[in-house]
Short mmCIF file of C-alpha atoms in Angstrom, two decimals:
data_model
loop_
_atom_site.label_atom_id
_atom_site.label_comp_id
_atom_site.label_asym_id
_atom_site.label_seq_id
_atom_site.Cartn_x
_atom_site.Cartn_y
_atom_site.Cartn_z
CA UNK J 1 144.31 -33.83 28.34
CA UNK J 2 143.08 -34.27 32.01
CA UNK J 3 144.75 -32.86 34.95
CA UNK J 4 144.53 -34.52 38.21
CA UNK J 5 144.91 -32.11 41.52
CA UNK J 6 144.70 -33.18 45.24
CA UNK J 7 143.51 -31.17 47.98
CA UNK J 8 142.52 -31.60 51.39
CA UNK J 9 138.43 -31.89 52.45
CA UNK J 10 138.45 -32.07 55.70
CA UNK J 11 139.05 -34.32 58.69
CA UNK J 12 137.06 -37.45 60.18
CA UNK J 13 135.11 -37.11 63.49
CA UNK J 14 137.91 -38.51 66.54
CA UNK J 15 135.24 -40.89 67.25
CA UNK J 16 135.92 -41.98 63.60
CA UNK J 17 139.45 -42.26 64.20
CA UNK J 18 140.03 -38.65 62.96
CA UNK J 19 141.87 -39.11 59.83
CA UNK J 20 142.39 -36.78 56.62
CA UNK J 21 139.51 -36.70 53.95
CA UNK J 22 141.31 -35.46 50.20
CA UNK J 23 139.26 -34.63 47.54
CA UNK J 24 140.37 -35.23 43.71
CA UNK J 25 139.67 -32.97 41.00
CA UNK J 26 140.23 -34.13 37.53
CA UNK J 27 139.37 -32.46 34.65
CA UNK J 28 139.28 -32.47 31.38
CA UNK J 29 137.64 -29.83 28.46
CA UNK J 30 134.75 -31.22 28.99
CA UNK J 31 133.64 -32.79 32.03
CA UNK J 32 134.90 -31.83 35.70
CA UNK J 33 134.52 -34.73 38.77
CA UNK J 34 135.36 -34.60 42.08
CA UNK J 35 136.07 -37.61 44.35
CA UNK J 36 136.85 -38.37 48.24
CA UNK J 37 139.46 -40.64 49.67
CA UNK J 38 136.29 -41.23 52.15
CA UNK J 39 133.66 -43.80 50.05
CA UNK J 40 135.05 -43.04 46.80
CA UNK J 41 132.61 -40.40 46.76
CA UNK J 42 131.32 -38.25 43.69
CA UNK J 43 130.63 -35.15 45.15
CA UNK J 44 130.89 -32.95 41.97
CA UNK J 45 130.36 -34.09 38.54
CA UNK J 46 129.82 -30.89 36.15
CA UNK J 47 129.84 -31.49 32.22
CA UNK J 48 128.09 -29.37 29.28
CA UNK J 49 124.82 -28.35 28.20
CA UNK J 50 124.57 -27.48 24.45
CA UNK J 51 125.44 -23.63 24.87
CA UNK J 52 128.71 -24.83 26.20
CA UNK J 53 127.83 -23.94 29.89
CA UNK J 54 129.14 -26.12 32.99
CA UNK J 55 126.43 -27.16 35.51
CA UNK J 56 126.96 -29.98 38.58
CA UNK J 57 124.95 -32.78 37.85
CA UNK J 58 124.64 -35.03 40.79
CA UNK J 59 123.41 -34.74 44.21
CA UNK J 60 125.46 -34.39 47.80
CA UNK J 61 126.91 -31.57 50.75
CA UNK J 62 129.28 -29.21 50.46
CA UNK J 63 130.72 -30.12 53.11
CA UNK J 64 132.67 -33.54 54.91
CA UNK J 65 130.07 -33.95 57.56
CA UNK J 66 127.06 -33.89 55.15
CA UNK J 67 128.73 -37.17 54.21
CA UNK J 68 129.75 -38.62 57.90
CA UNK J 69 125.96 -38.10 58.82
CA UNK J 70 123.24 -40.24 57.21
CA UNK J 71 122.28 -40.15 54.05
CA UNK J 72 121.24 -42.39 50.91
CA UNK J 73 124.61 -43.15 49.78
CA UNK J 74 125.27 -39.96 47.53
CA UNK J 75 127.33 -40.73 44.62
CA UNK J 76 129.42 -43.30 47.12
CA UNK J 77 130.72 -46.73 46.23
CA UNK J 78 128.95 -49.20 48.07
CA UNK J 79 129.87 -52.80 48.98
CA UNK J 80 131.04 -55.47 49.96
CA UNK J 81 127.22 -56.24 48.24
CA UNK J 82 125.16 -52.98 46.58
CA UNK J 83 121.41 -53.72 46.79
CA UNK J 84 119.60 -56.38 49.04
CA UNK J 85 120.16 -59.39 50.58
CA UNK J 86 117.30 -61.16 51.91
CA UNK J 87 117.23 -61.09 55.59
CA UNK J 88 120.85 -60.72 55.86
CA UNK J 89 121.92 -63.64 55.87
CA UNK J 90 123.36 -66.77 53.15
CA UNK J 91 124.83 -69.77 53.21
CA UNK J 92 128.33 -71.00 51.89
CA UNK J 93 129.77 -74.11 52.15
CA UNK J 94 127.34 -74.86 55.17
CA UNK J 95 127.77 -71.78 56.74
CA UNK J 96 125.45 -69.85 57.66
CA UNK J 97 126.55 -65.77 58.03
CA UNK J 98 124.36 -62.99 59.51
CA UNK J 99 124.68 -59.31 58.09
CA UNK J 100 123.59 -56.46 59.76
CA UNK J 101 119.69 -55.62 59.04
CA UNK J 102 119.78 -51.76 58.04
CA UNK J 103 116.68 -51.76 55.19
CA UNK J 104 113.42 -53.45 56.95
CA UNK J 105 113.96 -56.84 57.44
CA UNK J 106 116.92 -57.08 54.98
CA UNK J 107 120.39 -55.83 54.80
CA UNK J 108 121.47 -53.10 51.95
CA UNK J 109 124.67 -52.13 50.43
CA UNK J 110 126.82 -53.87 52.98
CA UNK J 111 125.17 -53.20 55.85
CA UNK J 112 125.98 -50.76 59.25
CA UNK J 113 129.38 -49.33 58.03
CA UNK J 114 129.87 -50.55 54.14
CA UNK J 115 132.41 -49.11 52.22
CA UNK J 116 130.78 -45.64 51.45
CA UNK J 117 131.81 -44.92 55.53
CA UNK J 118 135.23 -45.75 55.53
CA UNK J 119 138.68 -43.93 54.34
CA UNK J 120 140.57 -45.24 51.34
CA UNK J 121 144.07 -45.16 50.65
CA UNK J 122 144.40 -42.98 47.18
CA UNK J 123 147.16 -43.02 45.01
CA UNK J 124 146.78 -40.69 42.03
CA UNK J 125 147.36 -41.91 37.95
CA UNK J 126 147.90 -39.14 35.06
CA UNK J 127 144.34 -39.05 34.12
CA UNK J 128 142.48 -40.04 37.39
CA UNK J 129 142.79 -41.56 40.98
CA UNK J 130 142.85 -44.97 42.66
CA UNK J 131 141.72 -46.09 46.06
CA UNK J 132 142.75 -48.88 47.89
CA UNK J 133 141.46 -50.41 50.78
CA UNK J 134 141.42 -53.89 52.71
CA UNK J 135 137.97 -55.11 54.20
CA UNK J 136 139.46 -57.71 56.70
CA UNK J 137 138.04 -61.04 57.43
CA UNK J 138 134.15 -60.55 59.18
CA UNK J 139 133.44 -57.04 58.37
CA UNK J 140 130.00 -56.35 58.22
CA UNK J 141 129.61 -60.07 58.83
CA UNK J 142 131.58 -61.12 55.52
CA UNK J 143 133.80 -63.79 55.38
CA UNK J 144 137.23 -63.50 54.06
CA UNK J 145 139.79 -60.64 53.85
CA UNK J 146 138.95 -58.85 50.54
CA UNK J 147 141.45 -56.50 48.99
CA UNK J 148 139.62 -53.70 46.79
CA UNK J 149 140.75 -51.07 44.68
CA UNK J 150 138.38 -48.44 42.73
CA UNK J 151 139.77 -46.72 39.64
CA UNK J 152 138.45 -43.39 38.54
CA UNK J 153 139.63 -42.18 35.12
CA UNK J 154 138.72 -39.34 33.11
CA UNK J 155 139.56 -39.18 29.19
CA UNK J 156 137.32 -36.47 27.24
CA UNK J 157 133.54 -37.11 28.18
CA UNK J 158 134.25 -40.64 29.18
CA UNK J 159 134.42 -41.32 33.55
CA UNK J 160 135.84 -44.92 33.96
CA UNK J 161 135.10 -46.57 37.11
CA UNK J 162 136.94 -49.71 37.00
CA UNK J 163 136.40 -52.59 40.34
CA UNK J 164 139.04 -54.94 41.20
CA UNK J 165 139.18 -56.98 44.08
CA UNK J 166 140.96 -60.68 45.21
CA UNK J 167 139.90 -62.58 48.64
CA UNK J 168 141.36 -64.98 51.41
CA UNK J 169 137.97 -66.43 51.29
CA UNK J 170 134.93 -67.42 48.94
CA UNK J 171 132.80 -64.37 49.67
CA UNK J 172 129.76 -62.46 47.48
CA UNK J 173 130.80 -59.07 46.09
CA UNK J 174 128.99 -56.62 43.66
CA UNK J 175 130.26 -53.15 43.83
CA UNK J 176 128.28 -49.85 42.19
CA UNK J 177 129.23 -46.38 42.16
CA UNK J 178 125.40 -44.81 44.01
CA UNK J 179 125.72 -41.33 42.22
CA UNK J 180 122.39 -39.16 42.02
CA UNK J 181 122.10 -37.43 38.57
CA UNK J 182 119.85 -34.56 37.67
CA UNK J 183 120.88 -33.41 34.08
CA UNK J 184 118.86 -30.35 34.63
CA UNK J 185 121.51 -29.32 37.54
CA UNK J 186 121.60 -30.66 40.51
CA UNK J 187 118.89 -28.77 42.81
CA UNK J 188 116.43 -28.91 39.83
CA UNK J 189 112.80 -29.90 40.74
CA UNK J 190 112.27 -33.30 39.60
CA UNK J 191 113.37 -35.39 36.66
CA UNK J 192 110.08 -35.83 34.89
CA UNK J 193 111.04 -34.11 31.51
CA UNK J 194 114.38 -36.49 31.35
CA UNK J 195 114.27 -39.34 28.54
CA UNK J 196 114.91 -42.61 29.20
CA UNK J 197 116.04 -46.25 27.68
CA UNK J 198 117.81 -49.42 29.05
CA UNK J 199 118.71 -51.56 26.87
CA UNK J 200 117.19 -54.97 28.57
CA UNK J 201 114.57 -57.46 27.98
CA UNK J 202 114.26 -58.32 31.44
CA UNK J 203 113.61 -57.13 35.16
CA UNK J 204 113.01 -58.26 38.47
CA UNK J 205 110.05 -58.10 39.89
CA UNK J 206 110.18 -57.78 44.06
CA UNK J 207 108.00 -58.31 47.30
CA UNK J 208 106.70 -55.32 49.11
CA UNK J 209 110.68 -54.98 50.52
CA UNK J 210 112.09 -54.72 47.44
CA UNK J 211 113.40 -57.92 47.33
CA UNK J 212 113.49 -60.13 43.57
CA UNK J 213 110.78 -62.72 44.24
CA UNK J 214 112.91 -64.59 41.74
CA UNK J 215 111.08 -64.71 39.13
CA UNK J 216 113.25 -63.13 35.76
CA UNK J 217 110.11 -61.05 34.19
CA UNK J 218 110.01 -59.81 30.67
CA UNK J 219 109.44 -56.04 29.96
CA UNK J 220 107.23 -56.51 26.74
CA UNK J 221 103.86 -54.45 27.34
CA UNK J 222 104.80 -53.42 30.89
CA UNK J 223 106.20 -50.32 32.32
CA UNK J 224 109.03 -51.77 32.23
CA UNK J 225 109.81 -51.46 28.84
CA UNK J 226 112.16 -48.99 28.82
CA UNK J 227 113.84 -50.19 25.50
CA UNK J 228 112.29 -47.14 23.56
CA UNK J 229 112.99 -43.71 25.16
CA UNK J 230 110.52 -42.44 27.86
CA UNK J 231 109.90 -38.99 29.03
CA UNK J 232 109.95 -40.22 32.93
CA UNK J 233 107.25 -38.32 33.57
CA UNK J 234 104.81 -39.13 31.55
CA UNK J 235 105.94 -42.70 31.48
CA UNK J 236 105.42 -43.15 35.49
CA UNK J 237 101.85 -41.15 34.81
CA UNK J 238 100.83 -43.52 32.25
CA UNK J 239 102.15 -46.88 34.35
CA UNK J 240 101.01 -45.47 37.79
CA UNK J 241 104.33 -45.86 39.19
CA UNK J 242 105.20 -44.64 42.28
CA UNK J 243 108.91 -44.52 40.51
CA UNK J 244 111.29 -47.41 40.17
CA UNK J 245 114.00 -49.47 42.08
CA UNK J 246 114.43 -52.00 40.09
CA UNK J 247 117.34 -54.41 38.46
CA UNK J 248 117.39 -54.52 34.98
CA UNK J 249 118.68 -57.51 33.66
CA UNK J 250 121.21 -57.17 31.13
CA UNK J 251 123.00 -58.83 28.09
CA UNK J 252 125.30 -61.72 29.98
CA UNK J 253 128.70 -61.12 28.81
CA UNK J 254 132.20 -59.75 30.12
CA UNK J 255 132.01 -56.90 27.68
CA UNK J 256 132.13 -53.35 27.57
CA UNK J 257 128.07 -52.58 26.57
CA UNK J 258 126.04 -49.54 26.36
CA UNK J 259 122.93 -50.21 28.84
CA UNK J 260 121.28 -47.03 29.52
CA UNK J 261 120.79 -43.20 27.99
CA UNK J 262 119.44 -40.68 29.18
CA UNK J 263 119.13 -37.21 27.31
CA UNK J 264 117.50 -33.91 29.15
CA UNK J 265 115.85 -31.91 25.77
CA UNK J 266 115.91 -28.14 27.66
CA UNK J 267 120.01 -28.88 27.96
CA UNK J 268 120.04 -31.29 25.65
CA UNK J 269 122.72 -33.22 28.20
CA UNK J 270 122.81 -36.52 27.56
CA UNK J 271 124.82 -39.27 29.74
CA UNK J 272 125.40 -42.89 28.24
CA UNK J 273 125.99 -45.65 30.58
CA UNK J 274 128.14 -48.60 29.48
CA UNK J 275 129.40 -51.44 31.36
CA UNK J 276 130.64 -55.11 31.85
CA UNK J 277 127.94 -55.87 34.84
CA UNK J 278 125.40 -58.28 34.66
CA UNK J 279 122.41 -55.95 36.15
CA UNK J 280 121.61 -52.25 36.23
CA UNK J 281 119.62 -50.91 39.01
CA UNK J 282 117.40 -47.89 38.31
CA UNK J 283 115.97 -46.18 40.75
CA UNK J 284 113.78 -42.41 40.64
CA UNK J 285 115.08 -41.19 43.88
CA UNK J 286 111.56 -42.28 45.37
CA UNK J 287 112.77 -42.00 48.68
CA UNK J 288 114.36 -38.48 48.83
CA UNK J 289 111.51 -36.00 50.69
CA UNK J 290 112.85 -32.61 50.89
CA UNK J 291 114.25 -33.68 54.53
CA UNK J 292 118.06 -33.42 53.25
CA UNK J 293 119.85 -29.56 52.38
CA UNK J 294 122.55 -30.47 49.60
CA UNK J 295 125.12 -28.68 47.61
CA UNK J 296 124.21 -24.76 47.93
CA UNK J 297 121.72 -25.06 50.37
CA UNK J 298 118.87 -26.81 48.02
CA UNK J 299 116.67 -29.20 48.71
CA UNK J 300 116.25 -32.59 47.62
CA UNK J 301 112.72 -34.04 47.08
CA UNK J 302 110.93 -36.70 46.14
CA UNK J 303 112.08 -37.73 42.17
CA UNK J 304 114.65 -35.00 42.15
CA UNK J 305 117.45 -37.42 40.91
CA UNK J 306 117.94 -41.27 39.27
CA UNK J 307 120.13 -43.58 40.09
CA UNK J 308 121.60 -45.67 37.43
CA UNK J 309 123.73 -48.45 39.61
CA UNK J 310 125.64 -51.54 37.63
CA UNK J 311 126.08 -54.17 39.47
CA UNK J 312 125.20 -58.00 40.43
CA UNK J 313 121.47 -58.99 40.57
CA UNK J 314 120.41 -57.85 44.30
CA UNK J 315 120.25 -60.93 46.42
CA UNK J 316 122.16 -62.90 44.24
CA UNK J 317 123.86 -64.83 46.97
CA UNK J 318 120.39 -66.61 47.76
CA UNK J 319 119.11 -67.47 43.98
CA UNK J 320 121.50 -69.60 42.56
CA UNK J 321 119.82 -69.18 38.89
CA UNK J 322 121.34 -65.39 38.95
CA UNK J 323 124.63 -64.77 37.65
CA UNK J 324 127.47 -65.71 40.21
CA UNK J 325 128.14 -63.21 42.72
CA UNK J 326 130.81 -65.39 44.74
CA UNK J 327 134.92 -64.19 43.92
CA UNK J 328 136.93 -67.33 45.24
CA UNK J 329 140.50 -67.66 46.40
CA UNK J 330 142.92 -67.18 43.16
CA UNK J 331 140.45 -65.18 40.83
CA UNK J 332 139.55 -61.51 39.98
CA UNK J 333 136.81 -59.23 40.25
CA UNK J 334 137.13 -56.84 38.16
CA UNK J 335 133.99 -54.71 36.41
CA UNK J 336 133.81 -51.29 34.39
CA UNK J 337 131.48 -48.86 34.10
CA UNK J 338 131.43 -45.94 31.74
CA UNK J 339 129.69 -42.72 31.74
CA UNK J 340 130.04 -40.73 28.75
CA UNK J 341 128.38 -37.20 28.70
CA UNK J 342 127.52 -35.38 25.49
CA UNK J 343 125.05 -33.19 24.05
CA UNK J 344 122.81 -33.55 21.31
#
């Protein structure tokens, strides 16, 4: 059984139009999520270690305006694209369109307000919530207006986050949910003792702005090979890896697939990640630098956290030998992702 309850968060700054912010609890024996109507956002995700005792697992504020201010997307959906574009800008049919440059010289996860800034319209299900929102024609540069709606279910250990979204307009789209995980609790040190494996044969390696150079590498005898479990640590020691942010190219197909594990030995927590998505984007929280107070008043540094982000190859909409990232008039988007928490 899961229960779904609604509460109110908190309001929007008037210069933000000032509206309501909810929050969503649902629950079930064995995991506990919360979610805002403002980016979709996981601001609470608590589930079992193996003496049966509840700790939050990902990163973000206690509060609304830890959210409104900047930070690096905590456990928000981001679009219209996650990742890179090149430059900010593509072509379609002829057309040239500029995004807004917010990540060096390129643009990132839908550029100067993406969907992580903006309120959605909830409605809520028996065992979870769904938002609702309508990016009209230009946003961010984007043609098209896109209708979007993000699904949140919890059944057992198993979060659903299902993406479905139609257009007026060809336009590229690849949605992620951006949640920071530290099985240890969130607030714990680093996540060097966490184990590791992603179940591709492939990755993309990137120029010094983090953009794929295009080239579709294989893992064998790199650091890269994640197909084995790691312990992170060691692994980034033995590699000399600053960390990673880095697709992983997955198994083509439309379905559901398990991609990723990780497993924490002192909790023994363990979170699977399955999906329909053509890429997985992990990333070691390289950036995070102790600069940000979070949930309780903790600190987040430097490889506190990973990011494990489904989704389209990043920059896509400029390689045409990556999967397809443009929805046309008449058809569906629509990708799931699964996290399923257990203990071992």
């Amino acid at each position: 059984m899961t229960t779904v309850r609604r509460e109110a968060f908190g309001r929007m700054p008037p210069e933000e139009g000032g509206g309501e912010v909810e929050k969503f609890v649902l629950q079930s024996d064995s995991v506990r999520v919360e979610i805002l109507s403002f980016g979709c956002i996981i601001t609470t995700l608590e589930t079992k270690d193996r003496d049966g005792q509840f700790s939050d697992v990902v990163l973000g504020f206690d509060t609304l305006e830890g959210y409104t201010r900047k930070h690096p997307f905590f456990g928000a959906v981001v679009g219209r694209v996650a990742n890179r574009i090149a430059n900010g800008r593509f072509t379609l049919d002829g057309k040239e369109y500029q995004l807004f440059i917010n990540n060096g010289p390129n643009s990132l996860h839908g550029g100067a307000k993406g969907f992580d800034k903006v309120l959605w319209s909830p409605q809520v299900l028996p065992n979870g919530v769904r938002f609702f929102r309508l990016s009209p024609d230009g946003e961010e540069g984007y043609p098209g207006d896109l209708k979007v709606w993000v699904t949140y279910s919890l059944s057992g250990r198993e979060l659903a986050i299902n993406y479905q979204a139609q257009t007026s307009k060809t336009t590229p789209i690849s949605l992620t949910n951006h949640a920071y995980f530290n099985l240890a609790g969130q607030g714990s040190r680093d996540v060097y003792d966490h184990e590791i494996s992603i179940e591709a044969d492939s990755y993309l390696p990137v120029d010094d702005t983090k953009i794929p150079t295009g080239e579709v590498a294989a893992v064998q005898g790199t650091g890269f090979d994640l197909r084995q479990p790691v312990e992170l640590g060691k692994h980034l020691q033995k590699f000399h890896l600053d960390g990673f942010d880095h697709n992983f190219c997955l198994h083509q197909g439309q379905d559901r697939r398990l991609v990723a594990r990780v497993f924490h030995p002192p909790s023994g927590r363990t979170m699977e990640v399955h999906t329909t998505q053509p890429g997985i984007q992990f990333y070691t929280g390289n950036n995070l630098d102790g600069s940000l107070k979070g949930k309780g008043a903790v600190t987040y540094p430097k490889h506190s956290a990973f990011c494990l982000e489904t989704q389209n190859w990043p920059d896509a909409v400029n390689k045409p030998h990556f999967p397809n990232v443009l929805l046309q008039p008449g058809e569906e988007y629509n990708h799931t992702t699964w996290l399923v928490f257990s203990t071992a």
